[in-house]
Coordinates of C-alpha atoms in Angstrom, one line a residue:
M1453 CA 83.2 102.6 81.9
T1454 CA 86.8 103.0 80.5
T1455 CA 89.7 101.2 79.8
V1456 CA 93.5 100.6 80.9
T1457 CA 96.7 99.0 79.8
I1458 CA 98.8 98.3 82.7
A1459 CA 102.0 96.0 81.9
G1460 CA 100.6 95.0 78.1
Q1461 CA 97.1 93.8 80.2
E1462 CA 94.1 95.7 79.2
L1463 CA 91.5 95.9 82.2
H1464 CA 88.3 97.2 81.9
V1465 CA 87.5 99.4 84.7
V1466 CA 84.0 100.8 85.9
D1467 CA 84.1 104.5 86.9
R1468 CA 81.1 105.6 87.7
G1469 CA 79.7 108.5 90.0
N1470 CA 81.4 111.2 91.9
G1471 CA 82.2 111.7 95.1
D1472 CA 85.0 109.7 97.4
P1473 CA 86.2 106.9 95.5
V1474 CA 85.7 103.3 96.5
V1475 CA 87.3 100.5 94.5
F1476 CA 85.7 97.1 94.0
L1477 CA 87.5 93.6 93.1
H1478 CA 85.4 90.7 92.2
A1479 CA 85.1 87.0 93.8
F1480 CA 86.0 84.0 91.6
P1481 CA 84.4 83.1 89.2
F1482 CA 83.1 86.4 88.8
N1483 CA 83.6 90.3 87.2
A1484 CA 83.1 94.0 88.1
A1485 CA 79.4 93.5 87.4
M1486 CA 78.6 91.2 90.6
W1487 CA 78.5 94.8 92.5
E1488 CA 76.1 96.6 90.2
Y1489 CA 73.7 96.6 93.3
Q1490 CA 76.5 98.5 95.1
Y1491 CA 77.1 101.1 92.7
A1492 CA 73.4 101.7 92.5
A1493 CA 73.7 102.4 95.9
L1494 CA 76.8 104.7 96.2
E1495 CA 77.1 106.2 92.8
A1496 CA 74.9 109.3 94.1
D1497 CA 78.0 110.6 96.5
H1498 CA 80.8 108.2 95.6
R1499 CA 82.9 107.5 92.7
V1500 CA 82.5 103.5 92.2
I1501 CA 85.7 101.7 90.7
G1502 CA 85.2 98.2 89.5
I1503 CA 88.0 96.3 88.0
D1504 CA 87.5 93.4 85.8
L1505 CA 90.7 91.3 86.0
P1506 CA 92.1 89.5 82.9
G1507 CA 89.7 86.9 81.4
F1508 CA 86.9 88.3 83.3
G1509 CA 84.3 90.6 82.0
S1510 CA 85.1 92.8 79.0
S1511 CA 88.7 92.5 80.0
P1512 CA 91.4 90.4 77.9
A1513 CA 92.6 87.2 78.8
P1514 CA 96.0 87.0 79.9
T1515 CA 98.6 86.6 77.3
D1516 CA 100.2 83.0 79.9
P1517 CA 97.3 82.0 82.5
K1518 CA 99.5 79.6 84.3
A1519 CA 101.8 82.2 84.9
T1520 CA 99.8 83.8 86.6
T1521 CA 99.8 85.0 90.2
M1522 CA 98.3 87.4 93.0
D1523 CA 101.6 89.5 92.8
R1524 CA 101.4 89.8 89.6
W1525 CA 97.3 91.2 90.0
A1526 CA 98.2 92.7 92.8
D1527 CA 100.8 95.2 90.7
L1528 CA 97.9 95.6 87.7
V1529 CA 95.5 97.0 90.7
A1530 CA 98.4 99.0 91.4
G1531 CA 98.7 100.1 88.3
V1532 CA 95.2 101.3 87.7
L1533 CA 94.5 103.2 91.0
D1534 CA 98.1 105.5 89.9
E1535 CA 96.4 105.5 86.3
L1536 CA 93.1 106.6 87.5
G1537 CA 94.6 109.1 90.0
L1538 CA 93.4 107.5 93.6
E1539 CA 95.5 108.1 96.3
Q1540 CA 94.4 105.5 99.3
P1541 CA 90.9 104.8 98.5
P1542 CA 88.6 102.4 100.4
I1543 CA 88.9 99.0 98.5
V1544 CA 85.9 96.4 98.9
A1545 CA 87.0 93.1 98.1
A1546 CA 85.0 89.4 98.2
S1547 CA 86.4 85.8 98.0
M1548 CA 89.3 86.0 95.7
G1549 CA 89.4 89.5 95.7
G1550 CA 90.4 89.3 99.2
Y1551 CA 93.2 86.9 98.3
L1552 CA 94.4 89.7 95.7
V1553 CA 93.5 92.8 98.4
F1554 CA 96.3 90.3 101.3
A1555 CA 98.8 90.7 97.8
L1556 CA 98.5 94.3 97.8
V1557 CA 99.1 94.2 101.6
R1558 CA 102.1 92.6 101.2
R1559 CA 103.6 95.0 98.2
H1560 CA 101.6 97.8 98.1
L1561 CA 100.3 98.6 101.0
D1562 CA 100.6 102.5 100.6
K1563 CA 98.3 102.6 98.3
L1564 CA 96.0 100.9 100.0
G1565 CA 93.2 103.0 102.5
P1566 CA 90.7 101.1 104.4
L1567 CA 89.5 97.4 103.9
V1568 CA 86.1 95.9 103.4
L1569 CA 86.6 92.2 103.2
V1570 CA 83.7 90.2 102.4
A1571 CA 83.4 86.3 102.7
T1572 CA 87.6 86.0 102.3
R1573 CA 90.1 83.8 104.3
P1574 CA 93.6 84.7 105.0
K1575 CA 95.4 81.3 104.9
S1576 CA 96.4 79.2 101.2
D1577 CA 94.4 76.4 100.5
D1578 CA 94.8 73.0 102.3
V1579 CA 95.9 70.1 99.5
D1580 CA 91.7 69.1 98.8
T1581 CA 91.2 72.3 97.6
W1582 CA 94.6 72.6 95.7
E1583 CA 93.4 69.5 93.7
K1584 CA 90.2 70.6 92.9
R1585 CA 91.7 73.9 91.9
T1586 CA 93.4 72.2 89.8
A1587 CA 91.2 69.3 88.7
Q1588 CA 89.1 72.6 87.2
Q1589 CA 92.0 73.8 85.8
Q1590 CA 92.0 70.3 83.3
A1591 CA 89.2 70.1 82.9
L1592 CA 89.1 73.7 81.7
E1593 CA 92.1 72.9 79.4
G1594 CA 90.1 69.8 78.0
G1595 CA 87.1 71.5 76.5
E1596 CA 84.9 71.6 79.5
D1597 CA 82.2 74.2 79.0
L1598 CA 81.9 77.2 81.6
A1599 CA 78.0 76.6 82.0
T1600 CA 78.8 72.9 83.0
L1601 CA 81.4 73.9 85.3
A1602 CA 79.0 76.9 87.0
K1603 CA 76.0 75.2 87.8
G1604 CA 78.2 73.1 89.8
M1605 CA 79.2 75.3 91.7
V1606 CA 76.3 77.4 92.1
D1607 CA 74.8 75.3 95.2
N1608 CA 78.0 75.9 97.5
L1609 CA 77.8 79.8 96.7
L1610 CA 74.0 80.9 97.6
S1611 CA 72.2 80.0 100.4
Q1612 CA 68.9 77.3 100.4
G1613 CA 66.9 80.1 100.7
S1614 CA 68.6 82.1 98.0
L1615 CA 68.7 78.7 95.7
E1616 CA 64.6 79.1 95.9
R1617 CA 64.9 82.5 94.0
S1618 CA 64.9 81.6 90.3
E1619 CA 66.2 84.9 89.3
L1620 CA 69.2 85.4 91.5
V1621 CA 70.4 81.7 90.7
E1622 CA 69.8 82.6 87.1
Y1623 CA 71.5 86.3 87.3
V1624 CA 74.9 84.8 89.4
L1625 CA 75.0 81.6 86.5
A1626 CA 75.1 84.6 84.2
L1627 CA 77.8 86.4 86.0
M1628 CA 79.8 83.3 86.0
Q1629 CA 79.2 82.4 82.4
H1630 CA 80.2 86.4 81.1
N1631 CA 84.0 85.2 81.6
L1632 CA 87.0 83.5 79.1
P1633 CA 88.3 79.9 80.1
E1634 CA 91.7 81.4 80.8
G1635 CA 90.1 84.1 82.7
W1636 CA 89.0 81.0 85.1
I1637 CA 92.2 78.9 84.4
A1638 CA 94.6 82.2 85.1
A1639 CA 92.6 82.6 88.9
L1640 CA 92.9 79.2 89.7
E1641 CA 96.2 79.1 89.0
A1642 CA 97.0 82.1 91.5
M1643 CA 94.6 80.9 94.5
K1644 CA 96.0 77.6 94.7
N1645 CA 99.3 78.8 94.6
R1646 CA 98.9 82.0 97.0
P1647 CA 100.8 82.3 100.1
D1648 CA 99.4 81.9 103.5
A1649 CA 98.5 85.8 104.4
M1650 CA 98.7 85.9 108.7
G1651 CA 101.9 86.8 108.8
A1652 CA 101.3 90.3 106.4
L1653 CA 98.0 90.6 108.1
R1654 CA 99.1 90.6 111.8
G1655 CA 98.8 94.3 113.0
M1656 CA 98.2 95.8 109.6
P1657 CA 97.2 99.1 110.0
R1658 CA 94.2 99.7 107.9
K1659 CA 90.6 100.0 109.4
T1660 CA 89.4 96.9 108.2
L1661 CA 85.2 96.1 108.1
V1662 CA 84.9 92.2 107.4
I1663 CA 81.6 90.9 106.6
A1664 CA 80.7 87.5 106.3
G1665 CA 77.4 85.6 105.5
E1666 CA 75.9 83.6 108.2
L1667 CA 75.0 80.3 106.5
D1668 CA 78.5 80.7 104.1
R1669 CA 80.0 77.3 103.6
I1670 CA 82.9 78.0 101.9
T1671 CA 84.1 80.6 104.5
P1672 CA 83.2 79.9 107.5
L1673 CA 82.6 82.2 110.4
A1674 CA 85.8 81.7 111.8
E1675 CA 88.1 82.8 109.2
S1676 CA 86.5 85.8 109.1
T1677 CA 86.9 86.2 113.0
L1678 CA 90.5 85.5 112.3
I1679 CA 91.0 88.1 110.2
T1680 CA 89.7 90.6 112.4
R1681 CA 92.3 89.2 115.4
L1682 CA 95.0 89.7 113.0
V1683 CA 94.7 93.4 112.4
A1684 CA 94.9 96.4 114.4
D1685 CA 91.8 97.8 113.3
G1686 CA 89.0 95.4 112.6
E1687 CA 85.1 94.9 113.2
L1688 CA 83.2 91.9 111.9
T1689 CA 79.4 92.1 110.7
V1690 CA 77.2 88.8 109.6
I1691 CA 74.4 89.2 107.5
K1692 CA 71.5 87.1 107.6
D1693 CA 70.3 84.7 105.2
S1694 CA 73.2 85.0 102.7
S1695 CA 76.0 82.4 102.0
H1696 CA 79.0 83.5 100.4
L1697 CA 77.8 86.2 98.4
P1698 CA 75.9 88.3 101.0
N1699 CA 76.6 91.6 98.4
L1700 CA 73.7 89.6 95.7
E1701 CA 71.6 87.8 98.3
N1702 CA 71.3 90.2 101.0
P1703 CA 71.9 93.5 99.1
V1704 CA 69.3 95.6 100.9
E1705 CA 71.2 94.9 104.9
F1706 CA 74.6 94.5 103.1
N1707 CA 74.5 98.2 101.4
E1708 CA 73.3 99.3 104.9
V1709 CA 76.3 97.9 106.1
L1710 CA 78.8 99.1 104.2
K1711 CA 76.9 103.3 103.5
R1712 CA 77.6 102.9 107.6
F1713 CA 81.6 102.0 107.4
L1714 CA 82.3 104.4 104.6
D1715 CA 80.0 107.4 106.4
S1716 CA 82.6 106.1 108.9
L1717 CA 85.8 106.9 107.2
A1718 CA 84.0 110.4 105.6
A1719 CA 83.4 111.5 109.4
G1720 CA 87.2 110.9 109.9
E1721 CA 87.3 108.1 112.5
P1722 CA 91.3 106.9 113.5
E1723 CA 92.4 103.8 111.9
A1724 CA 94.9 102.0 115.0
E1725 CA 98.8 101.8 114.6
G1726 CA 101.0 99.4 115.1
D1727 CA 99.6 95.6 116.3
S1728 CA 96.1 94.9 118.4
D1729 CA 96.5 92.8 120.9
A1730 CA 92.6 92.3 121.1
G1731 CA 90.9 89.6 121.7
E1732 CA 88.7 88.1 119.5
A1733 CA 86.4 90.3 117.7
E1734 CA 82.6 89.7 118.2
P1735 CA 79.7 90.3 115.1
T1736 CA 77.9 93.9 115.3
E1737 CA 74.4 94.1 116.9
A1738 CA 72.7 94.6 114.4
T1739 CA 73.7 92.0 112.6
E1740 CA 74.3 89.7 114.4
A1741 CA 73.6 85.5 112.9
E1742 CA 70.9 84.5 115.3

């Protein structure tokens, strides 16, 4: 583990293992520790890097949470890549982490390698979602504790089967609470005001694996399919028996899919170039939802 400072913001970074690097960007309201199952599976053959965004995990809070934007966070991530000497590494990003990748595509495409986008969507928030995020900010500013908000969110994050696994629910709640209120407020600000990403993704040339949870209610399968249609080289895989957190709910299958993708990169499979005119992508047979 290490700490880097980019533009005055201190960031905690998980940095383990040896070999080809893989960078992980966490979902909201989690932190770099949400990828622990993936670090453990990969670190024997890969250098795994996970970034705690400002106010999450062990990273200090931002000085002005309400001034946070995805673009500013993208600049921080680009700075971390430079600081660690990472040249176009693969990036694995979940949900909010995907929104951050979309900002990186707009601002720092030259720094990005292949992408793995998990349970994320290219469209900006609708009015209802914007209002819900604002209400959460107001609750936090009024003194609401993270534990209460986390308990109110967990039902939508996990499948019914996952909710029956008490140890998993407790772990997810612990991850959600190991953050600062300022981090939550900053993330909510960045998410609710992020721009639509469909234009930035159209014809985007980086090889892209899109992973969806079979039972995800927050990010429907259609949103994942849309990403594969927009990018020049997209593939969709559906993880069974999981909802919005497939890397935690079904880590064995998730890790198999991720390793297979990384192995294909090591084998030197070429990336597509230019715009994609392909039709709707289908889930791979090995993990297609039934």
